[in-house]
PDB file of C-alpha atoms in Angstrom:
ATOM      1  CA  UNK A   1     -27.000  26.675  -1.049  1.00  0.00           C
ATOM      2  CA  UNK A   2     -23.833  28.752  -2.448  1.00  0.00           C
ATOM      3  CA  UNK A   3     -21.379  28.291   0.871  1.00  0.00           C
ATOM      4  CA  UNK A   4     -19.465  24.378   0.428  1.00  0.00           C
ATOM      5  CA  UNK A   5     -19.548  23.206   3.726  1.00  0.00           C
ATOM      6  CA  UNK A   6     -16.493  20.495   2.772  1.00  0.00           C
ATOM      7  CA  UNK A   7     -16.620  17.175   4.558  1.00  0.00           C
ATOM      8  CA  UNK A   8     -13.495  15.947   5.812  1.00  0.00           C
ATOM      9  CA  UNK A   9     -10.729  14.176   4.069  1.00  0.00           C
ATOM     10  CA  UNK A  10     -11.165  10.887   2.826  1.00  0.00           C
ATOM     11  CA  UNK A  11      -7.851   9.885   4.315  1.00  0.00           C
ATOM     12  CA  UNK A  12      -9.050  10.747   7.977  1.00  0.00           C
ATOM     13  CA  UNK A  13      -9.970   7.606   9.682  1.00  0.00           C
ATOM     14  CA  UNK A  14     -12.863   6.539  12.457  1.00  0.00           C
ATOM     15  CA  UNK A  15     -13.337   3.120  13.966  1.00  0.00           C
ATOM     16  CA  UNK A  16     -10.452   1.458  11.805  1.00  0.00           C
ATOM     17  CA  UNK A  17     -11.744   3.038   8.376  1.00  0.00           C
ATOM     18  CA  UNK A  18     -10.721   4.905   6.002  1.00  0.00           C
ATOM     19  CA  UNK A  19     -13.263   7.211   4.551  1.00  0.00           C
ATOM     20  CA  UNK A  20     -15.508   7.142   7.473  1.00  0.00           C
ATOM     21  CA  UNK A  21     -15.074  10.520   8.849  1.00  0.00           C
ATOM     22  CA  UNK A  22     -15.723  11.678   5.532  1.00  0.00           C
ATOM     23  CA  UNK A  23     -19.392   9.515   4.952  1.00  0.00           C
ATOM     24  CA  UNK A  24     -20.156  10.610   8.766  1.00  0.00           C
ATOM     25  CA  UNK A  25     -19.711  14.284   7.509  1.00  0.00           C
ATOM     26  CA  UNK A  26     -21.634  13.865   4.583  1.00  0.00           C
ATOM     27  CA  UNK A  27     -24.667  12.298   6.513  1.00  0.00           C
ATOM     28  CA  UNK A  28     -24.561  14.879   8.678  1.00  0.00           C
ATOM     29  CA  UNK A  29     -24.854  17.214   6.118  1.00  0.00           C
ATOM     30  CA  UNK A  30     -27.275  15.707   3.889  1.00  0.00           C
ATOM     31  CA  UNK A  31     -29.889  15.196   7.213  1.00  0.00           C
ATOM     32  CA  UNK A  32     -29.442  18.757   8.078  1.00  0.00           C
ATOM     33  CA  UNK A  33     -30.371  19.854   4.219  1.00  0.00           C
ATOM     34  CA  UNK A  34     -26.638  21.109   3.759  1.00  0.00           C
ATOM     35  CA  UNK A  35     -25.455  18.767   1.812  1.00  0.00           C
ATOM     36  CA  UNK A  36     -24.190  21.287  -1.245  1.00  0.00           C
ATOM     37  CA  UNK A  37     -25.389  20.357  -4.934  1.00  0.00           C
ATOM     38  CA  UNK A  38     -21.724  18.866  -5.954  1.00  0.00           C
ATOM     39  CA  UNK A  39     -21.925  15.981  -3.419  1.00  0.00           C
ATOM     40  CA  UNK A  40     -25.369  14.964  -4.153  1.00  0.00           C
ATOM     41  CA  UNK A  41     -25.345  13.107  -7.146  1.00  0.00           C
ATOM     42  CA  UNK A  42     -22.589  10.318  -5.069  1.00  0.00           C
ATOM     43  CA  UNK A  43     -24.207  10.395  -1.703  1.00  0.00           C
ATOM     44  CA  UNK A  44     -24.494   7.028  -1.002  1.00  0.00           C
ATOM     45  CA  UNK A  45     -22.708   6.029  -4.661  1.00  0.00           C
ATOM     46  CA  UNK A  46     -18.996   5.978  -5.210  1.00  0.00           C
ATOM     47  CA  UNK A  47     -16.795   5.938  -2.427  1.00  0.00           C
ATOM     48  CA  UNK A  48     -19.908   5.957   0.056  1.00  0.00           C
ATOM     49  CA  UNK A  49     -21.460   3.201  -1.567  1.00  0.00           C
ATOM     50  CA  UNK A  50     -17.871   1.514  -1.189  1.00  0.00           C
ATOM     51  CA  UNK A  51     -17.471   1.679   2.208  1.00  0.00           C
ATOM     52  CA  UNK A  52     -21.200   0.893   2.396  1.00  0.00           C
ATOM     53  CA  UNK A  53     -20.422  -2.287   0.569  1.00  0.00           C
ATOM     54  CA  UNK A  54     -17.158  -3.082   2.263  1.00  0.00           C
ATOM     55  CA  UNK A  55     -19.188  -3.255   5.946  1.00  0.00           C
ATOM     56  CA  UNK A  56     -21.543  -5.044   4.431  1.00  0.00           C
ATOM     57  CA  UNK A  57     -24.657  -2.326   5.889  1.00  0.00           C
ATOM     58  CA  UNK A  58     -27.234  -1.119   3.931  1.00  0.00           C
ATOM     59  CA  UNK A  59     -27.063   3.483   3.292  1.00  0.00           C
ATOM     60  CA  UNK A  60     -30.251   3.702   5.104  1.00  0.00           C
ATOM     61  CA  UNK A  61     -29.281   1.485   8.227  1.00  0.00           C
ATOM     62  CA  UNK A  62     -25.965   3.816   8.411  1.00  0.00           C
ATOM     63  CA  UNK A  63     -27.883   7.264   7.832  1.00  0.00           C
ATOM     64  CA  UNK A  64     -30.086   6.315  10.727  1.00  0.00           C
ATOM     65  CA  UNK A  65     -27.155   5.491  12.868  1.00  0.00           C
ATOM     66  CA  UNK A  66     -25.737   9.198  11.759  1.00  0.00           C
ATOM     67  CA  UNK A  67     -29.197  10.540  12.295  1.00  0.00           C
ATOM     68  CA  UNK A  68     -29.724   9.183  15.801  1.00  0.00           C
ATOM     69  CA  UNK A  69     -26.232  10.069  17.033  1.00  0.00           C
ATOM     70  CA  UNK A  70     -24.805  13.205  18.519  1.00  0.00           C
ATOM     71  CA  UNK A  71     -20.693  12.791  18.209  1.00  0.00           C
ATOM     72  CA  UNK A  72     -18.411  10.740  16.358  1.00  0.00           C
ATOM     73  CA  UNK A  73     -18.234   8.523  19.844  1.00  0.00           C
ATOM     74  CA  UNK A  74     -21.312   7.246  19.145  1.00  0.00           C
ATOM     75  CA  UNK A  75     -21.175   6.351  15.355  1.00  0.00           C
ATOM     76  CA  UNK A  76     -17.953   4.728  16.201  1.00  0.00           C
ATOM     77  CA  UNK A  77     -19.575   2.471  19.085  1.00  0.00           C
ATOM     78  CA  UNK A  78     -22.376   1.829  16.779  1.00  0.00           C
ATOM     79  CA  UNK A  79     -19.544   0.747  14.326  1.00  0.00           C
ATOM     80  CA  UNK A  80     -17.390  -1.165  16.716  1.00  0.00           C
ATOM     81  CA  UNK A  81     -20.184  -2.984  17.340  1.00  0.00           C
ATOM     82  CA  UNK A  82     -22.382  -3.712  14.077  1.00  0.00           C
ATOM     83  CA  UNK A  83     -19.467  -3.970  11.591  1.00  0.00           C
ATOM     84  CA  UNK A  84     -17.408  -7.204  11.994  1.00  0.00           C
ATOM     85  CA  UNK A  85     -14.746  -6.908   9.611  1.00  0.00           C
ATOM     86  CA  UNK A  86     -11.565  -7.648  10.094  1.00  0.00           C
ATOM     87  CA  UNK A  87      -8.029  -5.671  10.142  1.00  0.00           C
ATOM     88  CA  UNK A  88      -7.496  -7.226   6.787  1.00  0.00           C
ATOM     89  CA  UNK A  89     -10.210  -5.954   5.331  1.00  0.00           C
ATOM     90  CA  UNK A  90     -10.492  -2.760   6.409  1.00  0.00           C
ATOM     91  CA  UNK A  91      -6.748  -2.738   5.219  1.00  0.00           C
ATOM     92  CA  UNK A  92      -7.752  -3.760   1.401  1.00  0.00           C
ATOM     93  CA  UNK A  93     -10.850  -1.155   1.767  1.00  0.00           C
ATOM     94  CA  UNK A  94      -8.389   1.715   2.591  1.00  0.00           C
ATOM     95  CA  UNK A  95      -5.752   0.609  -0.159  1.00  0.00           C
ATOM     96  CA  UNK A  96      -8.485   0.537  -2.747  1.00  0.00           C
ATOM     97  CA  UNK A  97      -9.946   4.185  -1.443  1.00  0.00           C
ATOM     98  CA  UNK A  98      -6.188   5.596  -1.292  1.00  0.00           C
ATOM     99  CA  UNK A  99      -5.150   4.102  -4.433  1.00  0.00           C
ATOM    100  CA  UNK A 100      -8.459   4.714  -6.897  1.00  0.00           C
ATOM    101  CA  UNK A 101      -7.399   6.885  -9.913  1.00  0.00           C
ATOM    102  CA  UNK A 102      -3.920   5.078 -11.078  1.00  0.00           C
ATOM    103  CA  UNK A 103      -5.659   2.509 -12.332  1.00  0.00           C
ATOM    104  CA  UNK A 104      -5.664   2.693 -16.220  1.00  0.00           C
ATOM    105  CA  UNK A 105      -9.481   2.955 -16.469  1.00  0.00           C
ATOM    106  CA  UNK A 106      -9.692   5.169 -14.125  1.00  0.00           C
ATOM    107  CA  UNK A 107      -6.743   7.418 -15.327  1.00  0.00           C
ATOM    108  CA  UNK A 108      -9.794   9.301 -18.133  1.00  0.00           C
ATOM    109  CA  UNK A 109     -11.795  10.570 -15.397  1.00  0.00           C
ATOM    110  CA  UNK A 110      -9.090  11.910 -13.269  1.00  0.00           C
ATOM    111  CA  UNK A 111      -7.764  13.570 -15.814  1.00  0.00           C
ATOM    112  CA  UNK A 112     -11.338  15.326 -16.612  1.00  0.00           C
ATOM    113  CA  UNK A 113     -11.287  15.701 -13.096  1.00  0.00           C
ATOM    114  CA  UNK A 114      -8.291  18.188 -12.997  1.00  0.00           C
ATOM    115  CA  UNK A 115      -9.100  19.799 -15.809  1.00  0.00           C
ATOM    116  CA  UNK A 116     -13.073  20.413 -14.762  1.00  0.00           C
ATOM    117  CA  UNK A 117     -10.985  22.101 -11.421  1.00  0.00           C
ATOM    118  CA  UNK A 118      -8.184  23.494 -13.045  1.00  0.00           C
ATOM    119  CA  UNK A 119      -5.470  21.472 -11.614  1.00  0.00           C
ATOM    120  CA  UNK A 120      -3.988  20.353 -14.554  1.00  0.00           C
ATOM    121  CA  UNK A 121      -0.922  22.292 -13.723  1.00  0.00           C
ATOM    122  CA  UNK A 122      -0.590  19.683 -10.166  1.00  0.00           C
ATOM    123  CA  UNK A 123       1.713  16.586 -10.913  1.00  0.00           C
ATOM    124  CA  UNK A 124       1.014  15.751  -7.461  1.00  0.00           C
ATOM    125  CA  UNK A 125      -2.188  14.431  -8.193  1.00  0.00           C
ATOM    126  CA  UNK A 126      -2.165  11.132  -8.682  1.00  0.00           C
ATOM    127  CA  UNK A 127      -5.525   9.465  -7.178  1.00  0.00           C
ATOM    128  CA  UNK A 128      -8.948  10.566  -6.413  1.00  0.00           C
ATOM    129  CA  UNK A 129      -8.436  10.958  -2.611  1.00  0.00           C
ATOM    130  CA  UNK A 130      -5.140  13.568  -3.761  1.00  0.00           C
ATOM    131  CA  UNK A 131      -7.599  15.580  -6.098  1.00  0.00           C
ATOM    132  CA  UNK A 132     -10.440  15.697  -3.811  1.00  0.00           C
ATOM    133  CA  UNK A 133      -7.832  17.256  -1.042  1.00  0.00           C
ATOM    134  CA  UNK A 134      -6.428  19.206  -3.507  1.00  0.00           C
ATOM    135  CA  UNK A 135     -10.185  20.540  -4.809  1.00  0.00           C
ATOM    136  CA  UNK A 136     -11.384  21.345  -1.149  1.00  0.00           C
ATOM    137  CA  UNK A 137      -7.621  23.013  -0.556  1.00  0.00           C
ATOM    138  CA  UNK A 138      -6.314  20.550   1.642  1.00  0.00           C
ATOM    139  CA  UNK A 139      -3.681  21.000  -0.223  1.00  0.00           C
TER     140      UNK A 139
END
């Protein structure tokens, strides 16, 4: 598996969340035996286990929703329907996910981060959701 298929940005949004797009991508992925090498040590950990956490579902009750789904549509229904959170804390999920990285203890491993992709030389990176655009050239 040499070609990075790269799932879509972690700011991109689906059903009210943050991040979804992104888990929906990497499902998709991972089902179809695509899922390249770099994502799958933190499928279903980090930021997918966050969100996983925040709707309060468990990775295999969400991988069979992705699995038995053709289109977004449907995922989203299933979401709509199954996850009762509310605005406010979808809102406090998508600040934490858009904000992780300026915390002080995570500041180390951003840092690595960068350097492991040379991107030391980009200021502009100031979170984990920036570098992962900036890694997949987003931007």
């Amino acid at each position: 598996m040499d070609k990075i298929i790269y799932p879509r940005s972690p700011r991109e949004v689906m059903a009210g969340w943050t991040y979804l797009p992104r888990f929906v991508d990497k499902t998709r992925l991972h089902l179809a035996g695509r899922l390249h090498s770099d994502y799958q040590e933190n499928f279903c950990k980090g930021f997918d286990g966050a969100w996983l956490n925040a709707a309060g579902i468990t990775a295999e009750q969400f991988i069979d929703v992705v699995k038995n789904s053709i289109t977004d549509g449907e995922v989203t229904d299933w979401v709509m329907k199954n996850v009762n959170k509310t605005e406010a804390e979808k809102s406090a999920f998508r600040e934490h996910i858009l904000n992780r990285g300026k915390e002080e203890e995570m500041k180390p491993r951003l840092k690595m981060r960068k350097e492991q992709s040379g991107l030391t030389h980009r200021d502009d990176i100031l979170t984990m959701v920036d570098y992962i655009d900036a890694d997949e050239k987003r931007s």
